[in-house]
Each structure stands twice: as structure tokens, then as C-alpha cells.
Amino acid sequence: PLAYDVARLRQDFPILRQQVYGKPLIYLDSAATTQKPNIVLQTLQDYYTGYNSNVHRGVHHLSQIATEAYEESRRIIARYINAAHNHEVIFTKGTTDSINLVANVFGRKIIRKGDTVIISAIEHHSNIVPWQIVCEEREATLRIIPVNERGELEMEAYEAMLDDTVKIVACTYVSNTLGTVNPVQDIIRLAHAKGIPVLLDGAQAIQHRQVDVQALDVDFLAFSGHKLYGPTGIGVLYGKSEWLNKLPPYQGGGDMIKTVTFAKTIYNELPYKFEAGTPDISGAIGLGAAVKYVQGIGVANIGAWETHLLQYALEALSSIDGIRFIGQASHRAGAISFLVKDIHPYDLGELLDKQGIAVRTGHHCTEPIMDFFKIPGTVRASFGLYNTTEEIDHLVTAVKKAATMLG
Ligand code: PMP
């Protein structure tokens, strides 16, 4: 399954060379944030040493270079997700910011008393709470697509909830906790059959698979740069032009206006209407470099390698006495959640840390799904393009050792 040379690619990530407590770092927390390749670090350095300057405003040389680099990054991202127009790519702070943007403007323009918003039972808090806020303000109702014991959405129940009170469906593409890959094509098709738009939370999809917004016909897509080998503080909201033109701006300020008088302000055109204030210029340019890096390897190749790692890990971890996988969907990507006997995930995570292994423990910002499985949290191992099967072997040995100590 190896279409690229992992050992060579690891050289692109200086952070991976270090030791933790005298042990080589084994980074299995890429679902929380990915490490950054040299080309991204270099791009940030080049920006600040060579052409740091504000975008869209200056006539001067540096400002023009910065503006061109910022807009080139938008074009790179638009091509990566196959957006029909560059101006459908809005730079935000991240997935959370992108979802809040849509929830806010939908709340103000579209959602009325008695309306309904649909989300799923396996959402990250950032695709729950913004909709709860909107629903509370508008006296609308939140409906939840239920999940089964395997961690898969109940599609018949979903179909039955799509009545004419529903104004939007907001659903994750891939679960950050269970790794479930949702049948997003069906989710979108069924909603569109009723004229309902769909927002996809792509935070855990965009780094593992080709996400083609036109093929999916999705109305909104949210993702974070830092989970896609880019810097923190930058993210993307993709929206279809028809929607973005129809919706009001999120925040007011510089850049998002055409003219301002005290009597009336004319808003700027897309994408600037949704980019108030000085943006994260270096972050956006850095994200463009990250996307080019991923494209250079091929996201399909990365996804294939990670699927191999996931299957390898499932098999290898199965040899551990008393292990229980949380989420067993037939279609999974990126992450594995597990518990061993009744050992608290935090205790396990701490002992793994002492062996140089970085995993995530806790509820992973998905408390409702923890409640569903009646567990306090999980240990989550998640994969990036740089992980190896040897690292998974170390994980298995370390979990066994920790379980013996704690058991
Ligand atoms: N949705 C999912 C599925 C996620 O995994 C995350 C990050 N853990 C988010 C949303 C939020 O992303 P951010 O914190 O970068 O805004």
C-alpha cells in the first residue's frame, strides 16, 4: 500500500526527530493537530523576513507581494477542494470559526421560530454548541441523527426527520472520536431532495481523502489548517456562491466593505464580505504551502497509507487482553479509540506518555457520544502521513506494559 517513502517524508518534519523522556517521540495525535513540514515552516519564515505587510490595502511593493501570495493560497485551496470559484473559499480561524460563521448568519437570516436544525449524535462540540445557541435564540429545535452501537448513523431515522421545518443539516464527514466515515453523499442527496442545504464539518476528512465540493454538491464545508499540516489560527469555510451572496456578513470591519458612510455601508463582494479585519496572512500563505505539500504526495496516497496503518493497528491492538474498541464502523479513517479493561483512559495515556508515545485521552470534545457509550472517555491513537507500522508495534508493546502495571 506504500506509494511513497515514509522514511524520507519523515525527514520533512524536524519535530519528529526529538526524544521524549529519553525515548524517540511517537506522535499518534494528528487528529488533534498535525505536525508541520519544513516547507510550511520555511514559508512562514520567508513571509516574515521577506514581505510581511498588510494585504489588499497597500500600493507599495511588499503589500502587493503579500496580497498576491495570500490570494494564490486561496486559489490553491479552491483547486484542492475543486471549488467552482476562488471566491467561494473564505479564510477563517478554523473549523470552529467557520461553523460559527454559518450558524450565526443562518440564525439571523434564515432560521425562525418553529424551524429545525439537524446535526448528528457524533458531532464535535464545535458542531453542536453554535447550533444550540442559534436554536435557543430563534426558538428553533435541534434534531439529532441517532447512532448505533457500531458508531454508524441511523440513516432511516435521518430520512424520517427531513420535513419542511428543517432549514439546514450540519454533519461531520469523519468522526474525530470514532473514526466513522459518514455516508455524506447520501446525507446530502436526501437533504437536497427536500431543498435543504448541508454543511459538512471536514476537520477530520480534508487531510485523509479527496474532498470534491462540486462532486459532493455540498453547500458549506468547514476545515482547519492545523489538521492539514498547516499553521494554527487559519481555516477555511467553503460556501456555494448562491448561499454566500444571499447571507449577511458575519462580522463588520475593514476589508469587508466597499464604502462606508454613517448613513449606509455597502458590503464588499465575495470573499471579502466574510473576511473582516486583517486576516491571518502568514497562516493563509502557510496553509497554501501545506496543501501544495499534500498534493505533491497525493492525498489519495496518504489516505491509502493511513488506512493500512489503521488496519494494522486494529489487528495488532486486538492481541491486548481486555481491549475494547469504541466505534466499529465498517468505514473508518484516521483514528482508533479504545479502552483496556476498566483502566481509566487518562492513566493509560500518562503511562504511554512516559514511553514517548503521544495519544489523546478524554472525551475528545464529543461528550454526547461518550454518554451514549456510557464511558468517561477513550484513548485515541490517530495517524498522519508520517506514521509507521513500527510506531504501532511500539504502541502495542507500551499499552501491554501499561495495562500490566495498572491492571
Ligand atoms: N470538528 C472536528 C470533527 C474536529 O476534529 C475538530 C478538532 N478537534 C473540530 C471540529 C474543531 O476544530 P478547531 O478546533 O481547529 O476549530
Short mmCIF file of C-alpha atoms and ligand atoms in Angstrom, two decimals:
data_model
loop_
_atom_site.label_atom_id
_atom_site.label_comp_id
_atom_site.label_asym_id
_atom_site.label_seq_id
_atom_site.Cartn_x
_atom_site.Cartn_y
_atom_site.Cartn_z
CA PRO A 1 0.00 0.00 0.00
CA LEU A 2 3.03 2.26 0.23
CA ALA A 3 3.00 4.65 -2.71
CA TYR A 4 5.56 6.88 -1.07
CA ASP A 5 8.64 6.64 1.07
CA VAL A 6 7.60 7.30 4.69
CA ALA A 7 11.17 7.30 5.99
CA ARG A 8 12.09 10.02 3.52
CA LEU A 9 8.94 12.05 4.21
CA ARG A 10 9.65 11.94 7.94
CA GLN A 11 12.78 13.95 7.21
CA ASP A 12 10.46 16.82 6.27
CA PHE A 13 9.22 17.02 9.87
CA PRO A 14 12.02 18.20 12.17
CA ILE A 15 9.85 17.89 15.30
CA LEU A 16 9.64 14.12 14.87
CA ARG A 17 13.39 13.71 15.43
CA GLN A 18 13.24 14.51 19.12
CA GLN A 19 13.23 12.30 22.16
CA VAL A 20 10.69 12.48 24.97
CA TYR A 21 11.83 11.18 28.38
CA GLY A 22 14.78 9.66 26.57
CA LYS A 23 12.55 7.73 24.15
CA PRO A 24 12.01 8.54 20.48
CA LEU A 25 8.83 10.57 20.09
CA ILE A 26 5.95 8.55 18.66
CA TYR A 27 3.34 11.05 17.64
CA LEU A 28 -0.11 9.47 17.40
CA ASP A 29 -2.18 12.61 17.93
CA SER A 30 -2.54 14.01 14.42
CA ALA A 31 -6.33 14.22 14.75
CA ALA A 32 -5.74 16.92 17.38
CA THR A 33 -3.16 18.66 15.25
CA THR A 34 -0.70 17.53 12.61
CA GLN A 35 3.00 18.32 12.63
CA LYS A 36 4.31 20.82 10.07
CA PRO A 37 6.74 20.02 7.26
CA ASN A 38 9.82 22.18 6.64
CA ILE A 39 8.24 23.79 3.60
CA VAL A 40 5.48 25.26 5.78
CA LEU A 41 7.97 26.49 8.41
CA GLN A 42 10.12 27.98 5.67
CA THR A 43 7.12 29.70 4.08
CA LEU A 44 6.27 31.39 7.39
CA GLN A 45 9.90 32.42 7.83
CA ASP A 46 10.05 33.80 4.27
CA TYR A 47 6.90 35.79 4.80
CA TYR A 48 8.12 37.46 7.99
CA THR A 49 11.66 38.03 6.81
CA GLY A 50 10.87 38.98 3.22
CA TYR A 51 7.47 40.55 2.65
CA ASN A 52 5.49 40.93 5.89
CA SER A 53 2.90 43.56 5.13
CA ASN A 54 -0.85 44.06 5.17
CA VAL A 55 -2.95 42.73 2.30
CA HIS A 56 -5.44 44.39 -0.04
CA ARG A 57 -4.62 47.91 1.17
CA GLY A 58 -1.15 49.00 0.26
CA VAL A 59 0.03 50.33 -3.05
CA HIS A 60 3.57 49.52 -2.05
CA HIS A 61 5.75 46.67 -3.22
CA LEU A 62 5.64 44.44 -0.13
CA SER A 63 1.90 44.73 0.21
CA GLN A 64 1.47 43.65 -3.38
CA ILE A 65 3.64 40.58 -2.87
CA ALA A 66 1.77 39.69 0.33
CA THR A 67 -1.61 40.18 -1.35
CA GLU A 68 -0.59 38.02 -4.30
CA ALA A 69 0.69 35.25 -2.02
CA TYR A 70 -2.48 35.40 0.10
CA GLU A 71 -4.71 35.20 -2.97
CA GLU A 72 -2.57 32.47 -4.54
CA SER A 73 -3.15 30.44 -1.40
CA ARG A 74 -6.90 30.87 -1.85
CA ARG A 75 -6.55 29.58 -5.43
CA ILE A 76 -4.52 26.57 -4.27
CA ILE A 77 -7.18 25.68 -1.71
CA ALA A 78 -10.01 26.24 -4.19
CA ARG A 79 -8.33 23.78 -6.58
CA TYR A 80 -7.68 21.29 -3.76
CA ILE A 81 -11.39 21.07 -2.92
CA ASN A 82 -12.46 21.67 -6.53
CA ALA A 83 -14.49 24.79 -5.77
CA ALA A 84 -16.16 26.29 -8.84
CA HIS A 85 -14.88 29.77 -7.87
CA ASN A 86 -11.91 31.04 -5.84
CA HIS A 87 -14.22 33.50 -4.06
CA GLU A 88 -16.10 30.58 -2.53
CA VAL A 89 -13.09 30.00 -0.27
CA ILE A 90 -13.32 32.18 2.85
CA PHE A 91 -10.38 32.31 5.24
CA THR A 92 -11.41 31.86 8.87
CA LYS A 93 -9.64 30.96 12.11
CA GLY A 94 -10.53 27.28 11.76
CA THR A 95 -13.38 24.79 11.73
CA THR A 96 -14.95 26.24 14.87
CA ASP A 97 -14.90 29.74 13.42
CA SER A 98 -16.30 28.54 10.08
CA ILE A 99 -19.22 26.72 11.71
CA ASN A 100 -19.97 29.68 13.99
CA LEU A 101 -19.99 31.92 10.93
CA VAL A 102 -22.63 29.80 9.17
CA ALA A 103 -24.69 29.24 12.32
CA ASN A 104 -24.66 32.96 13.07
CA VAL A 105 -25.68 34.20 9.63
CA PHE A 106 -28.22 31.39 9.14
CA GLY A 107 -29.66 32.26 12.52
CA ARG A 108 -30.04 35.89 11.58
CA LYS A 109 -31.33 35.42 8.04
CA ILE A 110 -33.00 32.03 7.68
CA ILE A 111 -33.94 30.32 10.94
CA ARG A 112 -37.24 31.33 12.52
CA LYS A 113 -39.40 30.20 15.43
CA GLY A 114 -40.52 26.62 14.96
CA ASP A 115 -37.77 25.74 12.48
CA THR A 116 -35.39 22.80 12.84
CA VAL A 117 -31.66 22.25 12.55
CA ILE A 118 -30.32 18.72 12.14
CA ILE A 119 -26.95 17.56 13.45
CA SER A 120 -25.73 14.06 14.31
CA ALA A 121 -25.03 12.19 17.55
CA ILE A 122 -21.31 12.01 16.79
CA GLU A 123 -20.51 15.70 16.32
CA HIS A 124 -17.61 17.58 17.83
CA HIS A 125 -18.78 20.23 20.32
CA SER A 126 -17.97 22.85 17.71
CA ASN A 127 -20.77 21.50 15.51
CA ILE A 128 -23.20 21.22 18.43
CA VAL A 129 -22.93 24.33 20.56
CA PRO A 130 -23.18 27.00 17.80
CA TRP A 131 -26.45 25.40 16.67
CA GLN A 132 -27.73 25.16 20.24
CA ILE A 133 -27.09 28.87 20.64
CA VAL A 134 -28.94 29.66 17.40
CA CYS A 135 -31.84 27.37 18.21
CA GLU A 136 -32.23 28.88 21.66
CA GLU A 137 -32.20 32.41 20.27
CA ARG A 138 -34.60 31.68 17.43
CA GLU A 139 -36.85 29.27 19.38
CA ALA A 140 -35.97 26.56 16.90
CA THR A 141 -35.39 22.86 17.56
CA LEU A 142 -32.26 20.78 17.26
CA ARG A 143 -32.78 17.24 15.95
CA ILE A 144 -30.08 14.65 16.36
CA ILE A 145 -29.42 11.85 13.85
CA PRO A 146 -29.04 8.80 16.12
CA VAL A 147 -26.05 6.47 16.06
CA ASN A 148 -25.88 2.69 16.51
CA GLU A 149 -23.55 0.65 18.74
CA ARG A 150 -21.01 0.43 15.93
CA GLY A 151 -20.81 4.21 15.71
CA GLU A 152 -22.70 4.50 12.42
CA LEU A 153 -25.51 6.97 11.77
CA GLU A 154 -29.05 5.61 11.51
CA MET A 155 -29.90 6.73 8.02
CA GLU A 156 -33.58 5.73 8.09
CA ALA A 157 -34.14 7.86 11.16
CA TYR A 158 -32.34 10.68 9.39
CA GLU A 159 -34.54 10.44 6.33
CA ALA A 160 -37.64 10.50 8.52
CA MET A 161 -36.57 13.78 10.18
CA LEU A 162 -36.29 15.71 6.93
CA ASP A 163 -39.55 17.61 6.97
CA ASP A 164 -40.24 21.14 5.82
CA THR A 165 -39.32 22.74 9.14
CA VAL A 166 -35.67 21.77 8.57
CA LYS A 167 -33.54 24.73 7.45
CA ILE A 168 -30.07 23.16 7.47
CA VAL A 169 -28.28 19.86 8.11
CA ALA A 170 -24.83 20.16 9.73
CA CYS A 171 -22.89 16.95 9.97
CA THR A 172 -19.34 15.74 10.32
CA TYR A 173 -17.67 13.93 7.44
CA VAL A 174 -15.39 11.86 9.67
CA SER A 175 -15.77 11.45 13.44
CA ASN A 176 -12.71 12.62 15.37
CA THR A 177 -13.51 10.17 18.19
CA LEU A 178 -14.74 7.01 16.47
CA GLY A 179 -13.14 7.44 13.06
CA THR A 180 -16.52 6.77 11.43
CA VAL A 181 -16.69 7.99 7.84
CA ASN A 182 -20.27 9.10 7.36
CA PRO A 183 -22.19 8.42 4.13
CA VAL A 184 -22.08 12.11 3.28
CA GLN A 185 -23.20 11.63 -0.31
CA ASP A 186 -26.45 10.08 0.91
CA ILE A 187 -26.81 12.70 3.66
CA ILE A 188 -26.54 15.48 1.07
CA ARG A 189 -28.69 13.77 -1.56
CA LEU A 190 -31.56 13.15 0.88
CA ALA A 191 -31.43 16.73 2.21
CA HIS A 192 -31.29 18.26 -1.26
CA ALA A 193 -34.29 16.18 -2.34
CA LYS A 194 -36.18 18.33 0.19
CA GLY A 195 -34.39 21.56 -0.78
CA ILE A 196 -32.37 21.63 2.46
CA PRO A 197 -28.73 22.82 2.43
CA VAL A 198 -25.94 20.81 4.09
CA LEU A 199 -22.85 21.91 5.98
CA LEU A 200 -20.07 19.34 6.33
CA ASP A 201 -17.52 19.51 9.11
CA GLY A 202 -14.47 18.42 7.16
CA ALA A 203 -11.96 18.81 10.02
CA GLN A 204 -11.11 15.09 10.00
CA ALA A 205 -11.66 14.42 6.30
CA ILE A 206 -9.66 17.02 4.41
CA GLN A 207 -6.25 15.54 5.35
CA HIS A 208 -7.20 11.92 4.60
CA ARG A 209 -9.19 11.93 1.38
CA GLN A 210 -10.03 13.89 -1.73
CA VAL A 211 -12.92 16.18 -0.85
CA ASP A 212 -14.53 17.47 -4.04
CA VAL A 213 -17.16 20.04 -3.13
CA GLN A 214 -18.72 20.01 -6.59
CA ALA A 215 -18.94 16.22 -6.82
CA LEU A 216 -20.47 16.17 -3.33
CA ASP A 217 -22.65 19.16 -4.20
CA VAL A 218 -22.18 20.26 -0.60
CA ASP A 219 -23.35 23.77 0.33
CA PHE A 220 -20.76 24.52 3.04
CA LEU A 221 -17.54 22.82 4.07
CA ALA A 222 -15.55 23.78 7.18
CA PHE A 223 -11.98 22.75 7.99
CA SER A 224 -8.87 23.75 9.93
CA GLY A 225 -5.41 24.39 8.51
CA HIS A 226 -3.59 22.93 11.51
CA LYS A 227 -5.00 19.44 10.93
CA LEU A 228 -3.86 19.61 7.31
CA TYR A 229 -0.14 20.13 8.04
CA GLY A 230 -0.61 23.92 8.05
CA PRO A 231 -0.29 26.53 10.80
CA THR A 232 -2.73 27.07 13.66
CA GLY A 233 -5.09 30.05 13.55
CA ILE A 234 -6.14 29.59 9.94
CA GLY A 235 -9.04 27.64 8.49
CA VAL A 236 -11.48 27.65 5.64
CA LEU A 237 -15.15 27.99 5.04
CA TYR A 238 -16.17 26.90 1.57
CA GLY A 239 -19.65 28.05 0.60
CA LYS A 240 -21.56 27.96 -2.66
CA SER A 241 -21.71 31.48 -4.14
CA GLU A 242 -25.50 31.41 -4.21
CA TRP A 243 -25.55 30.97 -0.45
CA LEU A 244 -22.69 33.31 0.39
CA ASN A 245 -24.25 36.07 -1.69
CA LYS A 246 -27.64 35.60 -0.07
CA LEU A 247 -26.37 35.55 3.53
CA PRO A 248 -25.49 38.66 5.57
CA PRO A 249 -21.91 39.31 6.71
CA TYR A 250 -20.73 37.72 9.96
CA GLN A 251 -18.54 40.49 11.36
CA GLY A 252 -18.18 44.12 10.41
CA GLY A 253 -14.90 45.96 9.96
CA GLY A 254 -12.17 46.75 7.49
CA ASP A 255 -11.87 44.86 4.20
CA MET A 256 -15.46 43.59 4.26
CA ILE A 257 -16.86 46.88 2.93
CA LYS A 258 -16.97 48.72 -0.36
CA THR A 259 -17.97 52.11 1.02
CA VAL A 260 -18.86 53.32 4.48
CA THR A 261 -20.89 56.36 5.42
CA PHE A 262 -22.77 56.92 8.64
CA ALA A 263 -25.97 56.64 6.65
CA LYS A 264 -25.21 53.36 4.89
CA THR A 265 -22.45 50.85 4.32
CA ILE A 266 -22.12 48.86 1.12
CA TYR A 267 -20.59 45.44 1.72
CA ASN A 268 -17.69 44.16 -0.30
CA GLU A 269 -18.04 41.32 -2.79
CA LEU A 270 -17.08 37.72 -2.07
CA PRO A 271 -14.90 36.52 -0.47
CA TYR A 272 -14.07 39.78 1.33
CA LYS A 273 -17.60 40.26 2.62
CA PHE A 274 -16.79 37.49 5.12
CA GLU A 275 -13.19 38.49 5.92
CA ALA A 276 -13.46 41.49 8.23
CA GLY A 277 -10.22 42.91 9.59
CA THR A 278 -6.60 41.99 8.93
CA PRO A 279 -6.61 38.26 8.25
CA ASP A 280 -4.07 35.67 9.36
CA ILE A 281 -1.89 36.46 6.35
CA SER A 282 1.07 34.25 7.25
CA GLY A 283 -1.28 31.44 8.25
CA ALA A 284 -3.13 31.58 4.95
CA ILE A 285 0.10 31.57 2.97
CA GLY A 286 1.44 28.76 5.15
CA LEU A 287 -1.72 26.75 4.57
CA GLY A 288 -1.27 27.16 0.82
CA ALA A 289 2.22 25.68 1.18
CA ALA A 290 0.82 22.80 3.26
CA VAL A 291 -1.83 21.99 0.65
CA LYS A 292 0.79 22.01 -2.10
CA TYR A 293 2.92 19.66 0.01
CA VAL A 294 -0.03 17.28 0.47
CA GLN A 295 -0.83 17.45 -3.24
CA GLY A 296 2.79 16.66 -4.03
CA ILE A 297 2.41 13.35 -2.18
CA GLY A 298 -1.19 12.88 -3.25
CA VAL A 299 -3.95 12.89 -0.65
CA ALA A 300 -5.22 9.56 -2.03
CA ASN A 301 -1.78 8.04 -1.36
CA ILE A 302 -1.77 9.48 2.14
CA GLY A 303 -5.26 8.12 2.77
CA ALA A 304 -4.30 4.67 1.49
CA TRP A 305 -1.26 4.55 3.77
CA GLU A 306 -3.27 5.70 6.77
CA THR A 307 -5.94 3.06 6.07
CA HIS A 308 -3.18 0.47 6.04
CA LEU A 309 -1.90 1.83 9.39
CA LEU A 310 -5.41 1.76 10.83
CA GLN A 311 -5.99 -1.85 9.83
CA TYR A 312 -2.54 -2.84 11.02
CA ALA A 313 -3.20 -1.13 14.35
CA LEU A 314 -6.63 -2.73 14.80
CA GLU A 315 -5.13 -6.16 14.25
CA ALA A 316 -2.07 -5.55 16.43
CA LEU A 317 -4.04 -3.98 19.28
CA SER A 318 -6.51 -6.87 19.23
CA SER A 319 -3.82 -9.04 20.82
CA ILE A 320 -4.13 -6.98 24.02
CA ASP A 321 -6.04 -8.70 26.78
CA GLY A 322 -9.27 -6.86 27.63
CA ILE A 323 -9.08 -4.25 24.86
CA ARG A 324 -12.35 -2.80 23.65
CA PHE A 325 -12.65 -0.62 20.56
CA ILE A 326 -15.11 2.26 20.80
CA GLY A 327 -16.65 2.68 17.38
CA GLN A 328 -16.55 -0.19 14.93
CA ALA A 329 -17.99 1.36 11.81
CA SER A 330 -17.30 -0.57 8.63
CA HIS A 331 -15.92 2.60 7.05
CA ARG A 332 -13.31 4.35 9.20
CA ALA A 333 -10.48 6.82 8.79
CA GLY A 334 -7.76 8.47 10.79
CA ALA A 335 -8.37 7.45 14.38
CA ILE A 336 -8.89 4.48 16.69
CA SER A 337 -10.49 4.85 20.13
CA PHE A 338 -10.10 2.13 22.74
CA LEU A 339 -10.24 1.20 26.40
CA VAL A 340 -8.43 -1.62 28.20
CA LYS A 341 -10.40 -3.45 30.90
CA ASP A 342 -11.59 -0.80 33.35
CA ILE A 343 -8.39 1.21 33.34
CA HIS A 344 -9.10 4.92 33.20
CA PRO A 345 -8.02 6.33 29.81
CA TYR A 346 -6.10 9.13 31.49
CA ASP A 347 -3.96 6.69 33.48
CA LEU A 348 -3.18 4.73 30.36
CA GLY A 349 -2.36 7.89 28.42
CA GLU A 350 0.00 9.05 31.14
CA LEU A 351 1.98 5.82 31.09
CA LEU A 352 2.13 5.89 27.30
CA ASP A 353 3.47 9.42 27.50
CA LYS A 354 6.30 8.24 29.77
CA GLN A 355 7.25 5.85 26.97
CA GLY A 356 7.40 8.68 24.45
CA ILE A 357 4.02 7.96 22.90
CA ALA A 358 1.65 10.88 22.33
CA VAL A 359 -2.00 9.83 22.27
CA ARG A 360 -5.12 11.69 23.23
CA THR A 361 -7.30 10.73 26.20
CA GLY A 362 -10.65 12.04 27.33
CA HIS A 363 -13.94 12.87 25.62
CA HIS A 364 -12.29 14.48 22.56
CA CYS A 365 -14.84 17.33 22.61
CA THR A 366 -17.59 14.81 21.90
CA GLU A 367 -19.24 14.36 25.28
CA PRO A 368 -22.63 13.19 23.95
CA ILE A 369 -21.04 10.18 22.25
CA MET A 370 -19.20 9.30 25.49
CA ASP A 371 -22.56 9.39 27.27
CA PHE A 372 -24.03 7.16 24.56
CA PHE A 373 -21.35 4.53 25.16
CA LYS A 374 -21.51 5.19 28.96
CA ILE A 375 -17.77 5.75 29.25
CA PRO A 376 -15.75 8.64 30.73
CA GLY A 377 -13.50 8.88 27.68
CA THR A 378 -11.22 6.86 25.46
CA VAL A 379 -7.60 6.53 24.49
CA ARG A 380 -7.32 7.70 20.91
CA ALA A 381 -4.47 6.92 18.56
CA SER A 382 -4.66 8.91 15.35
CA PHE A 383 -2.50 8.83 12.27
CA GLY A 384 -0.74 11.20 9.94
CA LEU A 385 1.18 10.70 6.72
CA TYR A 386 4.43 10.24 8.68
CA ASN A 387 3.43 7.36 10.96
CA THR A 388 4.89 3.88 10.55
CA THR A 389 3.93 0.32 11.41
CA GLU A 390 6.97 0.18 13.72
CA GLU A 391 5.44 3.01 15.73
CA ILE A 392 2.25 0.99 16.07
CA ASP A 393 4.26 -2.01 17.26
CA HIS A 394 5.73 0.25 19.95
CA LEU A 395 2.24 1.43 20.87
CA VAL A 396 1.03 -2.14 21.32
CA THR A 397 4.03 -3.07 23.48
CA ALA A 398 3.58 0.08 25.54
CA VAL A 399 -0.15 -0.47 26.06
CA LYS A 400 0.54 -4.04 27.20
CA LYS A 401 3.19 -2.82 29.62
CA ALA A 402 0.95 -0.05 30.97
CA ALA A 403 -2.03 -2.40 31.30
CA THR A 404 0.09 -4.84 33.31
CA MET A 405 1.25 -2.06 35.61
CA LEU A 406 -2.25 -0.63 36.07
CA GLY A 407 -4.16 -3.91 36.00
N1 PMP B 1 -14.71 19.18 14.16
C1 PMP B 1 -13.98 18.06 14.27
C2 PMP B 1 -14.53 16.78 13.72
C3 PMP B 1 -12.73 18.13 14.88
O1 PMP B 1 -12.00 17.02 15.00
C4 PMP B 1 -12.26 19.37 15.37
C5 PMP B 1 -10.91 19.48 16.06
N2 PMP B 1 -10.70 18.51 17.06
C6 PMP B 1 -13.06 20.50 15.22
C7 PMP B 1 -14.28 20.35 14.61
C8 PMP B 1 -12.64 21.84 15.72
O2 PMP B 1 -11.53 22.28 15.02
P1 PMP B 1 -10.75 23.59 15.51
O3 PMP B 1 -10.51 23.40 16.98
O4 PMP B 1 -9.49 23.56 14.71
O5 PMP B 1 -11.61 24.77 15.23
#
